[in-house]
Amino acid sequence: GPKVLQIPSHQIIDMGQMVTLNCDPVSNHLYFYWYKQILGQQMEFLVNFYNGKVMEKSKLFKDQFSVERPDGSYFTLKIQPTALEDSAVYFCASSFTGGNSDYTFGSGTRLLVI
Amino acid sequence: GEKVEQHESTLSVREGDSAVINCTYTDTASSYFPWYKQEAGKSLHFVIDIRSNVDRKQSQRLIVLLDKKAKRFSLHITATQPEDSAIYFCAAEGMGYKLTFGTGTSLLVDP
């Protein structure tokens, strides 16, 4: 089926540096999401995005985080500056609407902040 | 906000037996409940879902039950196979199609 692609799959970065995680959502999807999963724990919602705007962000979405999707290209999550506690797997997802099985997750970006 | 509790953190069954994973939620406004499977180091894959207008749904060996009054839903995997071994997450969908996940159940099917 259609896939959500995430680039890169792994990233190691020095604390304090900036990192951008890229997501190529399913082509006709309208809603985009980022989730965070710390090793062995549950997936937690960070932010959702529709029509060029953030709809809702959780308390995990710190001021150092930002998202955008310029001109229909990648949907990006930028962290600037990074902190040690940002180490996690970040999953992008997209959906056409909601309440159905087309909600598709990418394979994740493993971020390690050292 | 919504909270989803997943009651079994680990579950071990013999091949051919049934496995049941239970979740509860808090927000009465939630109306869509998907289940996802995650294998080690991989992404989440959709397994089955249920909407609040029904109380039971079956897809081959998978059955989902929903009790709206108790705010409880469960995944039943019948005739389990070793390839069913994975972590299963329940979720509830809220405003803006945001998913709130349970903490996951690690299912091991012994051949």
Short mmCIF file of C-alpha atoms in Angstrom, two decimals:
data_model
loop_
_atom_site.label_atom_id
_atom_site.label_comp_id
_atom_site.label_asym_id
_atom_site.label_seq_id
_atom_site.Cartn_x
_atom_site.Cartn_y
_atom_site.Cartn_z
CA GLY A 1 0.00 0.00 0.00
CA PRO A 2 0.99 3.65 0.02
CA LYS A 3 3.90 4.48 2.26
CA VAL A 4 5.16 7.32 4.40
CA LEU A 5 8.91 7.76 3.91
CA GLN A 6 11.16 9.16 6.60
CA ILE A 7 14.66 10.47 6.05
CA PRO A 8 17.09 9.83 7.63
CA SER A 9 16.44 6.51 9.34
CA HIS A 10 19.12 7.23 11.95
CA GLN A 11 20.74 10.45 13.14
CA ILE A 12 23.38 11.06 15.79
CA ILE A 13 23.84 14.65 16.81
CA ASP A 14 25.70 16.65 19.42
CA MET A 15 23.59 18.23 22.13
CA GLY A 16 22.80 21.83 21.28
CA GLN A 17 22.95 21.33 17.54
CA MET A 18 19.96 21.60 15.22
CA VAL A 19 18.37 18.59 13.55
CA THR A 20 15.69 18.33 10.87
CA LEU A 21 13.68 15.18 10.43
CA ASN A 22 12.05 14.76 7.04
CA CYS A 23 8.82 13.03 6.16
CA ASP A 24 7.35 12.36 2.73
CA PRO A 25 3.67 11.64 3.43
CA VAL A 26 1.23 9.68 1.30
CA SER A 27 0.53 11.85 -1.75
CA ASN A 28 -3.18 12.58 -1.35
CA HIS A 29 -3.18 12.81 2.43
CA LEU A 30 -4.15 16.08 4.07
CA TYR A 31 -3.29 15.59 7.74
CA PHE A 32 0.22 15.09 9.03
CA TYR A 33 1.49 14.09 12.46
CA TRP A 34 4.62 13.55 14.49
CA TYR A 35 4.82 11.04 17.33
CA LYS A 36 7.68 10.29 19.70
CA GLN A 37 8.56 6.88 21.08
CA ILE A 38 11.22 6.43 23.72
CA LEU A 39 12.72 2.94 23.63
CA GLY A 40 10.33 0.37 25.04
CA GLN A 41 7.61 2.89 25.78
CA GLN A 42 4.38 4.01 24.17
CA MET A 43 3.97 6.30 21.22
CA GLU A 44 3.17 9.83 22.27
CA PHE A 45 1.54 12.49 20.14
CA LEU A 46 3.63 15.57 19.46
CA VAL A 47 1.78 17.62 16.86
CA ASN A 48 -0.71 17.52 14.01
CA PHE A 49 -0.73 19.74 10.93
CA TYR A 50 -3.37 20.57 8.35
CA ASN A 51 -3.69 23.14 5.61
CA GLY A 52 -0.32 24.65 6.41
CA LYS A 53 -1.00 25.09 10.10
CA VAL A 54 -0.43 23.37 13.39
CA MET A 55 -3.76 22.15 14.73
CA GLU A 56 -2.70 20.93 18.14
CA LYS A 57 0.53 20.29 19.96
CA SER A 58 1.15 18.31 23.12
CA LYS A 59 3.19 19.33 26.14
CA LEU A 60 6.04 17.26 24.67
CA PHE A 61 6.24 19.71 21.76
CA LYS A 62 8.70 22.09 23.37
CA ASP A 63 9.47 25.60 22.20
CA GLN A 64 12.60 24.20 20.55
CA PHE A 65 10.42 22.17 18.17
CA SER A 66 8.89 23.43 14.96
CA VAL A 67 7.11 21.89 11.97
CA GLU A 68 6.46 23.00 8.44
CA ARG A 69 5.64 21.72 5.00
CA PRO A 70 6.82 24.33 2.54
CA ASP A 71 5.11 24.14 -0.88
CA GLY A 72 3.92 20.57 -0.47
CA SER A 73 7.41 19.17 -0.09
CA TYR A 74 8.65 17.27 2.94
CA PHE A 75 6.81 17.65 6.22
CA THR A 76 9.64 18.45 8.62
CA LEU A 77 10.24 18.42 12.34
CA LYS A 78 13.06 20.70 13.40
CA ILE A 79 14.61 20.66 16.85
CA GLN A 80 16.83 23.61 17.70
CA PRO A 81 18.68 23.28 19.98
CA THR A 82 18.61 19.57 20.74
CA ALA A 83 18.76 18.19 24.30
CA LEU A 84 19.70 14.74 25.59
CA GLU A 85 16.07 13.96 26.39
CA ASP A 86 15.17 14.40 22.73
CA SER A 87 16.76 11.02 22.01
CA ALA A 88 13.92 8.81 20.78
CA VAL A 89 12.37 7.39 17.65
CA TYR A 90 10.24 9.95 15.86
CA PHE A 91 7.43 8.64 13.72
CA CYS A 92 5.70 10.65 11.06
CA ALA A 93 2.16 9.73 10.02
CA SER A 94 -0.36 11.00 7.53
CA SER A 95 -4.04 10.51 6.83
CA PHE A 96 -6.62 11.72 4.33
CA THR A 97 -9.14 12.37 7.08
CA GLY A 98 -9.56 10.46 10.28
CA GLY A 99 -11.45 7.59 11.74
CA ASN A 100 -10.27 5.07 9.22
CA SER A 101 -7.47 2.72 8.41
CA ASP A 102 -5.65 4.96 5.95
CA TYR A 103 -3.72 6.52 8.87
CA THR A 104 -0.22 5.50 7.81
CA PHE A 105 2.99 5.58 9.83
CA GLY A 106 6.50 5.94 8.51
CA SER A 107 9.30 3.65 9.63
CA GLY A 108 10.71 6.20 12.05
CA THR A 109 13.88 8.22 12.53
CA ARG A 110 16.07 7.08 15.42
CA LEU A 111 17.57 10.22 16.91
CA LEU A 112 20.44 9.99 19.36
CA VAL A 113 21.59 13.19 21.02
CA ILE A 114 25.01 12.89 22.64
CA GLY B 1 -7.21 14.93 27.74
CA GLU B 2 -7.77 11.37 26.67
CA LYS B 3 -5.95 8.62 28.55
CA VAL B 4 -5.72 5.06 27.27
CA GLU B 5 -4.71 2.29 29.60
CA GLN B 6 -3.54 -1.04 28.21
CA HIS B 7 -3.83 -3.66 30.88
CA GLU B 8 -1.49 -6.42 29.80
CA SER B 9 2.14 -5.42 29.38
CA THR B 10 3.18 -8.94 28.39
CA LEU B 11 1.22 -11.93 27.23
CA SER B 12 2.47 -15.41 26.44
CA VAL B 13 0.30 -18.03 24.75
CA ARG B 14 0.80 -21.35 23.03
CA GLU B 15 0.39 -21.56 19.29
CA GLY B 16 -3.24 -22.20 18.44
CA ASP B 17 -4.59 -20.65 21.63
CA SER B 18 -6.37 -17.28 21.77
CA ALA B 19 -4.83 -14.06 23.04
CA VAL B 20 -6.85 -11.20 24.50
CA ILE B 21 -5.59 -7.66 25.06
CA ASN B 22 -7.71 -5.19 26.98
CA CYS B 23 -7.75 -1.39 26.90
CA THR B 24 -9.78 1.29 28.60
CA TYR B 25 -10.18 4.93 27.69
CA THR B 26 -11.44 8.03 29.48
CA ASP B 27 -12.91 10.39 26.89
CA THR B 28 -16.53 9.58 26.11
CA ALA B 29 -16.23 11.65 22.93
CA SER B 30 -13.76 9.17 21.40
CA SER B 31 -15.41 7.25 18.59
CA TYR B 32 -12.66 5.46 16.70
CA PHE B 33 -10.33 2.82 18.13
CA PRO B 34 -7.56 1.33 15.98
CA TRP B 35 -5.06 -1.37 16.87
CA TYR B 36 -1.48 -1.46 15.63
CA LYS B 37 1.23 -4.09 15.57
CA GLN B 38 4.89 -3.22 15.95
CA GLU B 39 7.69 -5.69 15.37
CA ALA B 40 11.10 -5.07 16.90
CA GLY B 41 12.75 -2.01 15.41
CA LYS B 42 9.97 -1.42 12.93
CA SER B 43 7.05 0.92 12.43
CA LEU B 44 3.43 0.51 13.38
CA HIS B 45 1.18 -1.44 11.09
CA PHE B 46 -2.57 -1.15 11.19
CA VAL B 47 -4.24 -4.35 12.34
CA ILE B 48 -7.93 -3.72 12.84
CA ASP B 49 -10.22 -0.95 14.04
CA ILE B 50 -13.68 -0.39 15.46
CA ARG B 51 -15.99 2.60 15.43
CA SER B 52 -18.36 3.48 18.22
CA ASN B 53 -21.46 2.69 16.16
CA VAL B 54 -20.77 -1.04 16.51
CA ASP B 55 -19.74 -3.25 19.39
CA ARG B 56 -18.01 -6.04 17.51
CA LYS B 57 -15.91 -6.37 14.41
CA GLN B 58 -14.12 -9.39 12.98
CA SER B 59 -11.44 -9.68 10.34
CA GLN B 60 -10.27 -13.25 9.82
CA ARG B 61 -8.62 -14.31 13.11
CA LEU B 62 -8.99 -10.89 14.73
CA ILE B 63 -11.99 -9.76 16.74
CA VAL B 64 -12.42 -6.38 18.37
CA LEU B 65 -15.06 -5.76 21.02
CA LEU B 66 -16.17 -2.34 22.24
CA ASP B 67 -18.13 -1.64 25.42
CA LYS B 68 -18.94 2.06 25.33
CA LYS B 69 -20.63 2.07 28.69
CA ALA B 70 -17.52 0.69 30.39
CA LYS B 71 -15.22 2.61 28.02
CA ARG B 72 -13.40 -0.59 27.30
CA PHE B 73 -12.25 -2.29 24.10
CA SER B 74 -10.36 -5.49 23.48
CA LEU B 75 -8.48 -7.33 20.77
CA HIS B 76 -8.94 -11.08 20.47
CA ILE B 77 -6.49 -13.00 18.31
CA THR B 78 -7.77 -16.52 17.70
CA ALA B 79 -5.73 -19.54 16.57
CA THR B 80 -2.49 -17.68 17.27
CA GLN B 81 0.59 -18.28 15.12
CA PRO B 82 4.25 -17.55 15.90
CA GLU B 83 4.18 -14.66 13.42
CA ASP B 84 1.59 -12.96 15.63
CA SER B 85 4.40 -12.31 18.13
CA ALA B 86 4.93 -8.55 18.34
CA ILE B 87 3.97 -5.54 20.42
CA TYR B 88 0.34 -4.52 20.03
CA PHE B 89 -0.85 -0.99 20.73
CA CYS B 90 -4.43 0.08 21.19
CA ALA B 91 -5.36 3.68 20.49
CA ALA B 92 -8.25 6.11 20.70
CA GLU B 93 -8.74 8.90 18.21
CA GLY B 94 -9.49 12.39 19.45
CA MET B 95 -9.87 15.88 18.06
CA GLY B 96 -7.81 16.63 14.98
CA TYR B 97 -7.44 12.88 14.43
CA LYS B 98 -4.79 12.73 17.12
CA LEU B 99 -4.20 9.20 18.43
CA THR B 100 -3.67 8.49 22.10
CA PHE B 101 -1.92 5.16 22.51
CA GLY B 102 -1.85 2.56 25.22
CA THR B 103 1.47 1.44 26.63
CA GLY B 104 1.67 -1.66 24.44
CA THR B 105 1.37 -5.41 25.01
CA SER B 106 4.27 -7.64 24.11
CA LEU B 107 2.70 -10.84 22.78
CA LEU B 108 4.77 -13.99 22.54
CA VAL B 109 3.32 -17.03 20.78
CA ASP B 110 5.22 -20.18 21.66
CA PRO B 111 5.35 -22.68 18.79
#
